[in-house]
PDB file of C-alpha atoms and ligand atoms in Angstrom:
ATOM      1  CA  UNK A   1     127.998  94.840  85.569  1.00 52.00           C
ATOM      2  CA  UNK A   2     128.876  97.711  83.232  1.00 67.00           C
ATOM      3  CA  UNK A   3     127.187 100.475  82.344  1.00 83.00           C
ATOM      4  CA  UNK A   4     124.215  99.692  80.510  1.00 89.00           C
ATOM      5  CA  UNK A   5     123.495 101.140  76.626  1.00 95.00           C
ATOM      6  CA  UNK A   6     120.797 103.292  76.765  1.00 96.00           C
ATOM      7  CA  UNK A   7     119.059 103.840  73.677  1.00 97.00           C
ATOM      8  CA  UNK A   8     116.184 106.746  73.719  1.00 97.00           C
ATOM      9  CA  UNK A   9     113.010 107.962  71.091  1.00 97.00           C
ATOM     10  CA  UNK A  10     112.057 111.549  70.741  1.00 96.00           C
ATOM     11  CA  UNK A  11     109.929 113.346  68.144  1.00 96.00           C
ATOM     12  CA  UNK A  12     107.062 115.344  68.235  1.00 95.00           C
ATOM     13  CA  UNK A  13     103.336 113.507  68.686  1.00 95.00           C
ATOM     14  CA  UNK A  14     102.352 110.603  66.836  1.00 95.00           C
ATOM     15  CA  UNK A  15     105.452 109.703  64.867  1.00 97.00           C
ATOM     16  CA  UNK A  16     106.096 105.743  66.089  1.00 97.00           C
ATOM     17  CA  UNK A  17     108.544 106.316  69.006  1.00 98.00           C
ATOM     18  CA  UNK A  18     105.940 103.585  70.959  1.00 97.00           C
ATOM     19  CA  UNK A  19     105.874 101.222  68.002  1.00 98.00           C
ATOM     20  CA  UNK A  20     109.675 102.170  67.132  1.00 98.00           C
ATOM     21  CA  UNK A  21     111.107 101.268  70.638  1.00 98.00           C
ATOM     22  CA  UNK A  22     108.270  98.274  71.022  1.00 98.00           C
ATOM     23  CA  UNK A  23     110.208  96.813  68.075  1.00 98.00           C
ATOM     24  CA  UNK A  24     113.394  97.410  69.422  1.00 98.00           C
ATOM     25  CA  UNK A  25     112.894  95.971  72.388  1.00 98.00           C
ATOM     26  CA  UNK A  26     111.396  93.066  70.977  1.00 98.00           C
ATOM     27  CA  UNK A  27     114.825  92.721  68.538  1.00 98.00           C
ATOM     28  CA  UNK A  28     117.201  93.046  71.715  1.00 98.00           C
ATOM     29  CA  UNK A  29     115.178  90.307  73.224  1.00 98.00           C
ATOM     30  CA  UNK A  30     114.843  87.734  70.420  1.00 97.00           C
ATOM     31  CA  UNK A  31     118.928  88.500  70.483  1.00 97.00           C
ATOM     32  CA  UNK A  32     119.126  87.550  73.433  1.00 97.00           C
ATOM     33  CA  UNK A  33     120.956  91.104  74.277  1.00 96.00           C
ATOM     34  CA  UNK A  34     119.589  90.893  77.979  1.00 90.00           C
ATOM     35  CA  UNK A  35     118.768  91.893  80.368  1.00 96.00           C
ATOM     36  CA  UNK A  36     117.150  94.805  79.109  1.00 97.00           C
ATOM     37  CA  UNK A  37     115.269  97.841  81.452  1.00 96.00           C
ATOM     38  CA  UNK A  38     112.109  99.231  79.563  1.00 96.00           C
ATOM     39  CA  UNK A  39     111.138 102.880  81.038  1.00 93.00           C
ATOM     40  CA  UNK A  40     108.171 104.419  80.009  1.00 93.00           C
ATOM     41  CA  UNK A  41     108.419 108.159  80.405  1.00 91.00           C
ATOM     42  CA  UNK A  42     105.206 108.942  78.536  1.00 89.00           C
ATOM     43  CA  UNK A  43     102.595 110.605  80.910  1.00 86.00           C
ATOM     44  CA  UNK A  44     100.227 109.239  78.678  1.00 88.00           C
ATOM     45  CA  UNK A  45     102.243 105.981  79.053  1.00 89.00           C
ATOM     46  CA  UNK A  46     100.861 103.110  76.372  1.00 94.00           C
ATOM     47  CA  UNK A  47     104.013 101.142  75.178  1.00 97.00           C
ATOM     48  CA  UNK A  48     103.223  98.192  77.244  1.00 96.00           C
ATOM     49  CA  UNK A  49     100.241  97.978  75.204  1.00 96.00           C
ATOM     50  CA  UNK A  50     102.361  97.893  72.258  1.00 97.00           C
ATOM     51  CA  UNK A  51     104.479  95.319  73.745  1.00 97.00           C
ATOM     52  CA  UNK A  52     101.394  93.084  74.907  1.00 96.00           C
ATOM     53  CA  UNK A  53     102.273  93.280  78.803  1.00 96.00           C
ATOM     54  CA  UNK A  54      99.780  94.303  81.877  1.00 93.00           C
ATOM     55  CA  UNK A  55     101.260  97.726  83.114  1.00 91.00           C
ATOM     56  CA  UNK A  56      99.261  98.713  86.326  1.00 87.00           C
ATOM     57  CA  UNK A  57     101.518 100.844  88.502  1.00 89.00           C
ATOM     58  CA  UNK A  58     103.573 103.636  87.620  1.00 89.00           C
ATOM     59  CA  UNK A  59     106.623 105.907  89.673  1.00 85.00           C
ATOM     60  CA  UNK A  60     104.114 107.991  89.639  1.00 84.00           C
ATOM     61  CA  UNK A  61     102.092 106.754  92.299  1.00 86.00           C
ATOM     62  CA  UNK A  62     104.788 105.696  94.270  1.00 83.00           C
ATOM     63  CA  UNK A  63     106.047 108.958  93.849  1.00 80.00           C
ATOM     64  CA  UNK A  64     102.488 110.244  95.543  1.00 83.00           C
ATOM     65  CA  UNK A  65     103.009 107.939  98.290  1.00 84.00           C
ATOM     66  CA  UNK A  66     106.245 108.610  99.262  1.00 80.00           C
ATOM     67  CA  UNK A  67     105.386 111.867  99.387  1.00 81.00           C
ATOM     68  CA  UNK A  68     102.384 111.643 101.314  1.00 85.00           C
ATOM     69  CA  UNK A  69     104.243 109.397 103.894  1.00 86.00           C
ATOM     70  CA  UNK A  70     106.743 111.780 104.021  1.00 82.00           C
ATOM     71  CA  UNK A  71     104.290 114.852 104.814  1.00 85.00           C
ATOM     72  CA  UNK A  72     101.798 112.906 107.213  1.00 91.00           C
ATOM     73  CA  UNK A  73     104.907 111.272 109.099  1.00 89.00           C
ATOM     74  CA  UNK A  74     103.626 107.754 108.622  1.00 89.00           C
ATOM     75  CA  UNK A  75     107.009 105.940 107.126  1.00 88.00           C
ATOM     76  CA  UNK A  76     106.402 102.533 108.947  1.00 88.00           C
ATOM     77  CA  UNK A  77     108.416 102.513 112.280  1.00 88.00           C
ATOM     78  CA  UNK A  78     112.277 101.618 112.154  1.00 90.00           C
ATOM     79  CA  UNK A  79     112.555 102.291 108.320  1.00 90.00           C
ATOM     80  CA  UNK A  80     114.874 105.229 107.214  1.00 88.00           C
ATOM     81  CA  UNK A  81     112.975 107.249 104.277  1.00 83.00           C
ATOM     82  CA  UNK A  82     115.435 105.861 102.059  1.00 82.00           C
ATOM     83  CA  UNK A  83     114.560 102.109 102.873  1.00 87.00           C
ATOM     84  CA  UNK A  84     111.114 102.604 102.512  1.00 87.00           C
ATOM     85  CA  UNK A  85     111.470 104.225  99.065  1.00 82.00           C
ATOM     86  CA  UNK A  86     113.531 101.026  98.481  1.00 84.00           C
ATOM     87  CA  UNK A  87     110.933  98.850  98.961  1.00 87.00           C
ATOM     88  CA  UNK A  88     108.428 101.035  97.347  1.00 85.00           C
ATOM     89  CA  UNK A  89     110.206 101.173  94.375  1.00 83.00           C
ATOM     90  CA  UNK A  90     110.408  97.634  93.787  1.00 86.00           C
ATOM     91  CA  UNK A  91     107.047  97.514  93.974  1.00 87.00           C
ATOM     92  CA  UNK A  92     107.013  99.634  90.833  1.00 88.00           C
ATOM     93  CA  UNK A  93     109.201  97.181  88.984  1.00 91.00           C
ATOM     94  CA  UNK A  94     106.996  95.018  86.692  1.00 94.00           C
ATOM     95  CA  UNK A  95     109.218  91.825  85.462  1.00 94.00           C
ATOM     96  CA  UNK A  96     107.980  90.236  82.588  1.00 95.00           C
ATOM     97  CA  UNK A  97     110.433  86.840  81.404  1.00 94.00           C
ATOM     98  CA  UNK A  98     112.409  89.242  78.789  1.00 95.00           C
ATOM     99  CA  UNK A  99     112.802  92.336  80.372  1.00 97.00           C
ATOM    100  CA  UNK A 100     111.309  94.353  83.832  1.00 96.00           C
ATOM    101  CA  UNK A 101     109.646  97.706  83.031  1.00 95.00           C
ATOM    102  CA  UNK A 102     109.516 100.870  84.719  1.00 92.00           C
ATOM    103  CA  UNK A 103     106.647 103.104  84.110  1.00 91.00           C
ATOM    104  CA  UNK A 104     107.106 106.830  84.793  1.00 87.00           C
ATOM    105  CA  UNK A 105     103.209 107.806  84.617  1.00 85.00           C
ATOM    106  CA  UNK A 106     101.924 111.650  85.055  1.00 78.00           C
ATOM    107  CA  UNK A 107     103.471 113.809  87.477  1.00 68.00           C
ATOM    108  CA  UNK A 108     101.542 116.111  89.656  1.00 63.00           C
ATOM    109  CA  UNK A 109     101.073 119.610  90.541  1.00 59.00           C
ATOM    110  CA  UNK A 110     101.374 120.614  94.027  1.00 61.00           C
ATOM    111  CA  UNK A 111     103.885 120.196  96.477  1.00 60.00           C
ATOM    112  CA  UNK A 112     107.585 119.643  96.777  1.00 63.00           C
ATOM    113  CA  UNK A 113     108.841 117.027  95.276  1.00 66.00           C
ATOM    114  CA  UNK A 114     112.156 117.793  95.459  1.00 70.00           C
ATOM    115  CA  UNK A 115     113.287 114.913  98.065  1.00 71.00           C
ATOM    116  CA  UNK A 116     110.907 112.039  96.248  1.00 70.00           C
ATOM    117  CA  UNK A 117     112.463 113.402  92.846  1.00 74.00           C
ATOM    118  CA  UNK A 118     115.966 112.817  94.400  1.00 79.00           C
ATOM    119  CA  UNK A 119     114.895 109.246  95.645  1.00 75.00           C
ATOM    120  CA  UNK A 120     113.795 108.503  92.113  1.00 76.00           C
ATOM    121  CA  UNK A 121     116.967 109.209  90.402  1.00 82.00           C
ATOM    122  CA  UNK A 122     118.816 107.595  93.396  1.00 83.00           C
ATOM    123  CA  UNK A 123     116.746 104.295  92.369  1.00 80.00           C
ATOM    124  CA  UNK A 124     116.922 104.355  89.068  1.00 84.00           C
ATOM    125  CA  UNK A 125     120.685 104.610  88.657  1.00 87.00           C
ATOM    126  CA  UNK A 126     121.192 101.789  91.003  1.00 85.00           C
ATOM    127  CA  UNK A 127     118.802  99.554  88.754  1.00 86.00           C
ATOM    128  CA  UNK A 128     119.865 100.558  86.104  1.00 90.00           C
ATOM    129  CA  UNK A 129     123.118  98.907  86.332  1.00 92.00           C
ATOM    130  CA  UNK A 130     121.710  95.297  86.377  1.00 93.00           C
ATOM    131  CA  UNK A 131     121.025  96.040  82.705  1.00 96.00           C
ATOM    132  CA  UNK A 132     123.112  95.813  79.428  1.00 96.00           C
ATOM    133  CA  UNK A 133     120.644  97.493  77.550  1.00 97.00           C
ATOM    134  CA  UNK A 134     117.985 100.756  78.880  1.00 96.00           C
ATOM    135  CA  UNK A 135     115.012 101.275  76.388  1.00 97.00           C
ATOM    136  CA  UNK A 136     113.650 104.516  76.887  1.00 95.00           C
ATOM    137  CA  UNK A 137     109.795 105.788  75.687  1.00 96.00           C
ATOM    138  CA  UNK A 138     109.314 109.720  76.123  1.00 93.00           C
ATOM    139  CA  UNK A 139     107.235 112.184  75.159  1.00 89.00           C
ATOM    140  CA  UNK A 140     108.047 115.179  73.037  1.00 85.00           C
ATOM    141  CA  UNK A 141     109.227 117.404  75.890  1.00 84.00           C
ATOM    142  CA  UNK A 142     111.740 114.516  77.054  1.00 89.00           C
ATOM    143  CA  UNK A 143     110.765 115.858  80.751  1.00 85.00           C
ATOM    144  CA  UNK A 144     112.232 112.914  82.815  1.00 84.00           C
ATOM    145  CA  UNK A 145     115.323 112.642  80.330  1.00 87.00           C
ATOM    146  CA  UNK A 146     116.217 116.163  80.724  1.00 86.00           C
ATOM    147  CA  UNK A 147     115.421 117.039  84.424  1.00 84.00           C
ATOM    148  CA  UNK A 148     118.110 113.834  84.798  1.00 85.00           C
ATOM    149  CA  UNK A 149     115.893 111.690  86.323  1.00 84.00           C
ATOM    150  CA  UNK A 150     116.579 108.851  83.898  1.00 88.00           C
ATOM    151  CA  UNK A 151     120.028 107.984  82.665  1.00 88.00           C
ATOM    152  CA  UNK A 152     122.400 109.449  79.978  1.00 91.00           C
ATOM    153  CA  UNK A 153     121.304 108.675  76.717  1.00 95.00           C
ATOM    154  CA  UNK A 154     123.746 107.078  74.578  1.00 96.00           C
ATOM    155  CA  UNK A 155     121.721 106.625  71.395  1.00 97.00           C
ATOM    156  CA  UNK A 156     118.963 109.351  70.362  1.00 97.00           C
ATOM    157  CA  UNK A 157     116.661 107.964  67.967  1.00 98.00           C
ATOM    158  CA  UNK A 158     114.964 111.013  66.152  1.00 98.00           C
ATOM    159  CA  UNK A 159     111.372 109.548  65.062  1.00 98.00           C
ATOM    160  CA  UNK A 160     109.837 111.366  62.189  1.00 98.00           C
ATOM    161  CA  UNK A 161     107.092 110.704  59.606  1.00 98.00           C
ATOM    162  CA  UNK A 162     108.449 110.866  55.948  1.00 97.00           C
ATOM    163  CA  UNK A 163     106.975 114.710  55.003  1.00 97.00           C
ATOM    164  CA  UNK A 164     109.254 117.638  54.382  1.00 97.00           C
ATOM    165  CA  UNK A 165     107.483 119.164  57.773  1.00 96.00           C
ATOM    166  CA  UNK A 166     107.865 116.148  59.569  1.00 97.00           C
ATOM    167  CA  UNK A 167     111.771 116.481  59.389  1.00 98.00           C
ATOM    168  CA  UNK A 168     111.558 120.549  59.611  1.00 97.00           C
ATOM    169  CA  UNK A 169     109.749 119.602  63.151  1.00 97.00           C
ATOM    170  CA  UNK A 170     112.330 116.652  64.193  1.00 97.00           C
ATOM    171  CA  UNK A 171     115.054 119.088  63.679  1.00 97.00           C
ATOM    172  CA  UNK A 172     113.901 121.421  65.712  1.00 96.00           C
ATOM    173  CA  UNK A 173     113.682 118.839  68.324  1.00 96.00           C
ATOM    174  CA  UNK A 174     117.337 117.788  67.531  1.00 97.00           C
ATOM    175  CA  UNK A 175     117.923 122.047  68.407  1.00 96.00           C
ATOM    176  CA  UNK A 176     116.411 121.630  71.673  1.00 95.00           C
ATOM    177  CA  UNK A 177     118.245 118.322  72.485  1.00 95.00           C
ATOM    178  CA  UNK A 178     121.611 120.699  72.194  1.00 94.00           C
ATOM    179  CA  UNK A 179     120.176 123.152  74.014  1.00 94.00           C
ATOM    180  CA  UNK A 180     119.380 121.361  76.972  1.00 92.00           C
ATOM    181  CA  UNK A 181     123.251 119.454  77.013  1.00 93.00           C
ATOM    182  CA  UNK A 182     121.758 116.020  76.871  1.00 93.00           C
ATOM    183  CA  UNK A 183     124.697 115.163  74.870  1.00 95.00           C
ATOM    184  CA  UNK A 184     123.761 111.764  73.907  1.00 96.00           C
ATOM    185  CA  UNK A 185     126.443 109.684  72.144  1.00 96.00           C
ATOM    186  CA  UNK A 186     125.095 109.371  69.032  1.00 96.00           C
ATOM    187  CA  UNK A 187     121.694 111.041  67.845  1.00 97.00           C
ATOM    188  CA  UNK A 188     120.583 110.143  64.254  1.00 98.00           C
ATOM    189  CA  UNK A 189     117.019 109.827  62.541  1.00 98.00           C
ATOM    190  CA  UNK A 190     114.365 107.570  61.497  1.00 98.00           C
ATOM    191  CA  UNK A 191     111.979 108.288  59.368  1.00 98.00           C
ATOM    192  CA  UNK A 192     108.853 105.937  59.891  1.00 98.00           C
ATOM    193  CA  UNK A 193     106.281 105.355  57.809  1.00 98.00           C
ATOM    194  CA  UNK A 194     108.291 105.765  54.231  1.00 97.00           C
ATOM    195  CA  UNK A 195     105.472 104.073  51.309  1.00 96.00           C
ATOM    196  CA  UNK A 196     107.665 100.682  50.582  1.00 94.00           C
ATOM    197  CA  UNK A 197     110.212 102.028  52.771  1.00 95.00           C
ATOM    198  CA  UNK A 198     111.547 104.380  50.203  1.00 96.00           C
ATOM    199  CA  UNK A 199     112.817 108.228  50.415  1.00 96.00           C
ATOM    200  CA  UNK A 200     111.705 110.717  48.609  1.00 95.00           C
ATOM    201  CA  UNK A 201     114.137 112.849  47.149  1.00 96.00           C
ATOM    202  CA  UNK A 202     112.483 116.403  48.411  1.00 96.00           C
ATOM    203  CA  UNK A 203     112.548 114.809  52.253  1.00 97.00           C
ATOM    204  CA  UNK A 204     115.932 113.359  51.434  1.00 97.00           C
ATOM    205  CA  UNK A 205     116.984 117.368  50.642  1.00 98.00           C
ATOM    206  CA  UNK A 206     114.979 118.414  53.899  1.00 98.00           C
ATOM    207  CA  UNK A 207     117.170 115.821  55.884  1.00 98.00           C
ATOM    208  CA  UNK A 208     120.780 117.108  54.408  1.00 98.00           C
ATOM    209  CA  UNK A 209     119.528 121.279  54.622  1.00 98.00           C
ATOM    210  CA  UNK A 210     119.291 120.093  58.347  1.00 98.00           C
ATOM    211  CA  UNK A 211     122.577 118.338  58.655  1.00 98.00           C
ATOM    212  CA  UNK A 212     120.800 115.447  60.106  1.00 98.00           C
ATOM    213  CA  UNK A 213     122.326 111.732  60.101  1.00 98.00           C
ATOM    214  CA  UNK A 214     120.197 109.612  58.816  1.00 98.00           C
ATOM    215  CA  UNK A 215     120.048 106.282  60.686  1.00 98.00           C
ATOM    216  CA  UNK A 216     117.381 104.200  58.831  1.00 97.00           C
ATOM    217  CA  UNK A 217     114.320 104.188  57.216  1.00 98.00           C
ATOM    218  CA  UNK A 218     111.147 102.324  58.609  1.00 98.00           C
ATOM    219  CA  UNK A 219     107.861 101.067  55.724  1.00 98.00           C
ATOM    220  CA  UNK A 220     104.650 101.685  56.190  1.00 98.00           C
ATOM    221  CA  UNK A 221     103.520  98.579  57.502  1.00 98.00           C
ATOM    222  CA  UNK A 222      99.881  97.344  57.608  1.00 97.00           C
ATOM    223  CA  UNK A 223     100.203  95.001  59.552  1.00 97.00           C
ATOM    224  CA  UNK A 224     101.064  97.763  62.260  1.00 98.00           C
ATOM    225  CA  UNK A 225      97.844  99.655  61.476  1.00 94.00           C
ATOM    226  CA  UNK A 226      95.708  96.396  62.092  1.00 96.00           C
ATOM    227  CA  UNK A 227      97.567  95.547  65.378  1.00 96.00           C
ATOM    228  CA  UNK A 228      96.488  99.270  66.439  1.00 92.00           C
ATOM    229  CA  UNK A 229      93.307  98.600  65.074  1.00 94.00           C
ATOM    230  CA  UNK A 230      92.361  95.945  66.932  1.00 95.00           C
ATOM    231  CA  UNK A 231      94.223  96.339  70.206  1.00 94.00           C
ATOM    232  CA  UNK A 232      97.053  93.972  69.505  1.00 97.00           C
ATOM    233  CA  UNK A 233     100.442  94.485  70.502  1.00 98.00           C
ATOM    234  CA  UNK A 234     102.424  95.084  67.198  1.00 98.00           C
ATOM    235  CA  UNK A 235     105.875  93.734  69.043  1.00 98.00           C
ATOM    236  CA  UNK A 236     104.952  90.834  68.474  1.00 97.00           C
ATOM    237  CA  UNK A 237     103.832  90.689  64.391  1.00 98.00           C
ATOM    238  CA  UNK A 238     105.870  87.753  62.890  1.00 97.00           C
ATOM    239  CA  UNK A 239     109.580  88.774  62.654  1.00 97.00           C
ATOM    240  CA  UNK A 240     109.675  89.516  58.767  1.00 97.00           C
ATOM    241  CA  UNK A 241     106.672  92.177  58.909  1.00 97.00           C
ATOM    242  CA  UNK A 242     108.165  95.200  57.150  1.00 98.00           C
ATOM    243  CA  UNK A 243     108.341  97.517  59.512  1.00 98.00           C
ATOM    244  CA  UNK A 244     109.815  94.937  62.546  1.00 98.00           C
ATOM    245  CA  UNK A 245     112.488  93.979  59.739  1.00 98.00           C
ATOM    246  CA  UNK A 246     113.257  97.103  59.127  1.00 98.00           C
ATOM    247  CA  UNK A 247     113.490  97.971  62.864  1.00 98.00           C
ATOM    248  CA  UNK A 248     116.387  94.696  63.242  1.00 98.00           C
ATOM    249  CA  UNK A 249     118.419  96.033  59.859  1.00 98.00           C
ATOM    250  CA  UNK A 250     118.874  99.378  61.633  1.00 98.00           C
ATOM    251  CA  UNK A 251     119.940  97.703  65.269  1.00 98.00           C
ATOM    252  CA  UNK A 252     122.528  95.736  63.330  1.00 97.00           C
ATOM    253  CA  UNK A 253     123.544  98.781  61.584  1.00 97.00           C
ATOM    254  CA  UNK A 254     123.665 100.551  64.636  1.00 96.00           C
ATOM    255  CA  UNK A 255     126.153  98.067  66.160  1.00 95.00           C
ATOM    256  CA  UNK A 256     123.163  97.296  68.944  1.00 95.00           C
TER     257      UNK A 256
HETATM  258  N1  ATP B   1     105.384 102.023  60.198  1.00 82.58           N
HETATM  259  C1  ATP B   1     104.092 102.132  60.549  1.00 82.58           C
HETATM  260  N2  ATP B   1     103.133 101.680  59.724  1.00 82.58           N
HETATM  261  C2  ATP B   1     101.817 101.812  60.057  1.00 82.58           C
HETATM  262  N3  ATP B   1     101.372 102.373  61.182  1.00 82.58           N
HETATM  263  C3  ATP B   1     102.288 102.852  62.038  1.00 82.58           C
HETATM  264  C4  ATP B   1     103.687 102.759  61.778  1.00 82.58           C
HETATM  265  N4  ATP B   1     104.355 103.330  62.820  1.00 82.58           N
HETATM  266  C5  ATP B   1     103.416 103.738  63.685  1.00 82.58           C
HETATM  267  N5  ATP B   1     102.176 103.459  63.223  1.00 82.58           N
HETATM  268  C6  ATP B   1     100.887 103.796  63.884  1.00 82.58           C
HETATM  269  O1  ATP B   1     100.887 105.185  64.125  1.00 82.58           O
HETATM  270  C7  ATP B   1     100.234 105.484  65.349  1.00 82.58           C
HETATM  271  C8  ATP B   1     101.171 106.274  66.252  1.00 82.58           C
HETATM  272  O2  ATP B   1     102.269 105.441  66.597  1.00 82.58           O
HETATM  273  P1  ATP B   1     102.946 105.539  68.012  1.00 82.58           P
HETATM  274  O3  ATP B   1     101.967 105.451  69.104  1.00 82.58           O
HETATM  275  O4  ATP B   1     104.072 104.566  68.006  1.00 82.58           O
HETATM  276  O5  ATP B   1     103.513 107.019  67.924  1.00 82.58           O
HETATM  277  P2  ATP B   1     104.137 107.913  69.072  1.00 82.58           P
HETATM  278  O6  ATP B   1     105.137 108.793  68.433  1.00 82.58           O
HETATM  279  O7  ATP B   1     104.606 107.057  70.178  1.00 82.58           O
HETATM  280  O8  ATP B   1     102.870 108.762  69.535  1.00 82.58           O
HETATM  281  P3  ATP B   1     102.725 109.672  70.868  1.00 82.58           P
HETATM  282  O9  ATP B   1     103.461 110.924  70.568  1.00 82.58           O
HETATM  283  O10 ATP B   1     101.261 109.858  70.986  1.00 82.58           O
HETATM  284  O11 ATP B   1     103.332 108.894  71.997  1.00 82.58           O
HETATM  285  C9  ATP B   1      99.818 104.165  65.944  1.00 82.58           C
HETATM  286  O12 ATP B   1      98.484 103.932  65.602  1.00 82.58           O
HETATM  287  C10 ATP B   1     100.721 103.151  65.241  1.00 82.58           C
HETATM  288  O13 ATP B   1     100.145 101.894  65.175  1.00 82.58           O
HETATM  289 MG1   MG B   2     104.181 107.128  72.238  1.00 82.58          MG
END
């Protein structure tokens, strides 16, 4: 198969990258854009809460293990480290019937992780190519994106809230995204949260002093706030819930 697209979130804390890409994923999938690879890089990983699917082992651990196999010598007999990272690995791969999920989880301290790190990277580009679309969750610090354990980006979604400092901050995450090469194909912004969806003209002037693109803007949606509220997965409100329209206007936009 091709290459897959991958489409990634960043913006600082809080913003809706989980809720963003949650509705994203949820748009490729209804679609039928599959299959689709969902990667949670968040240490604090939650977007398979947002997407209403059990998420109970990370890379993380499997990172840990391969690790500690590696150090203690006790890779089962007449496997080659890479084969047993293999089948660890696919251990980590949770399939759900619309798309299989990796989850990064928290990454460690001590040690070298230098060779499981390499095994990682090794696995992930090889899966990755069963996909037409990867959907990528980070944090802030885009740590996995930009240490090049996960693949290229090809579309940067810049997630901010609708204040004047909101976009100050998402441009200075836009800086860092240049200074680190990423060089994804496209990198524009969304601004989530808008009341009814609409710009202000101040933020609009915040967005142009930065010379960002503007890709879309998502509502305020309170339907979203009750999902959170009550520990449901907002992927799945009904399809015409502000914010999840919103979320399929700016895919077909997009050309995704
Ligand atoms: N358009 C929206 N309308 C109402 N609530 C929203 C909207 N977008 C996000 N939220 C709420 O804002 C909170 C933060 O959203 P979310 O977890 O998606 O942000 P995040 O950027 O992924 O945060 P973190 O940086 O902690 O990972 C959640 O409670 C979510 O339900
Ligand atoms: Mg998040």
């Amino acid at each position: 198969m091709a290459t897959p697209r991958t489409i990634a979130v960043a913006g600082k804390g809080g913003v809706g990258k989980t809720t963003t890409c949650g509705m994203i994923i949820d748009y490729l999938c209804r679609q039928k854009k599959g299959p689709i690879l969902v990667v949670d890089a968040d240490a604090n990983s939650n977007l398979n809460e947002v997407l209403g699917v059990e998420a109970d082992v990370t890379l993380g651990q499997i990172r840990e293990e391969m690790a500690h196999a590696e150090q203690t010598g006790s890779i089962p007999a007449g496997m080659t480290k890479a084969d047993y990272a293999e089948m660890q690995f696919n251990n980590a791969l949770i399939e759900e019937d619309d798309f299989d999920m990796l989850v990064m989880g928290r990454t460690q301290g001590k040690g070298c992780y230098c060779y499981v790190n390499g095994v990682l990277k090794t696995q992930v580009d090889k899966y990755a190519k069963n996909y037409a679309y990867v959907v990528m969750d980070n944090e802030a610090g885009l740590e996995h994106v930009a240490r090049g354990t996960l693949p290229k980006v090809d579309v940067m979604l810049l997630v901010s809230d609708c204040s004047r400092r909101g976009i100050q901050a998402v441009a200075r995450i836009a800086e860092m995204i240049e200074e680190m090469n990423l060089n994804p194909g496209q990198m524009g912004l969304i601004v989530n949260r808008a009341p009814g969806g609409v710009l202000e003209p101040g933020v609009q002037e915040e967005i142009d002093r930065h010379g960002l693109k503007l890709f879309g803007v998502l509502p305020q949606d309170d339907g979203v706030y009750r999902c959170d509220c009550n520990g449901e997965p907002s992927a799945k409100l009904p399809d015409d819930s502000p914010m999840k329209a919103a979320v399929g206007r700016l895919m077909q936009n997009l050309g995704l």
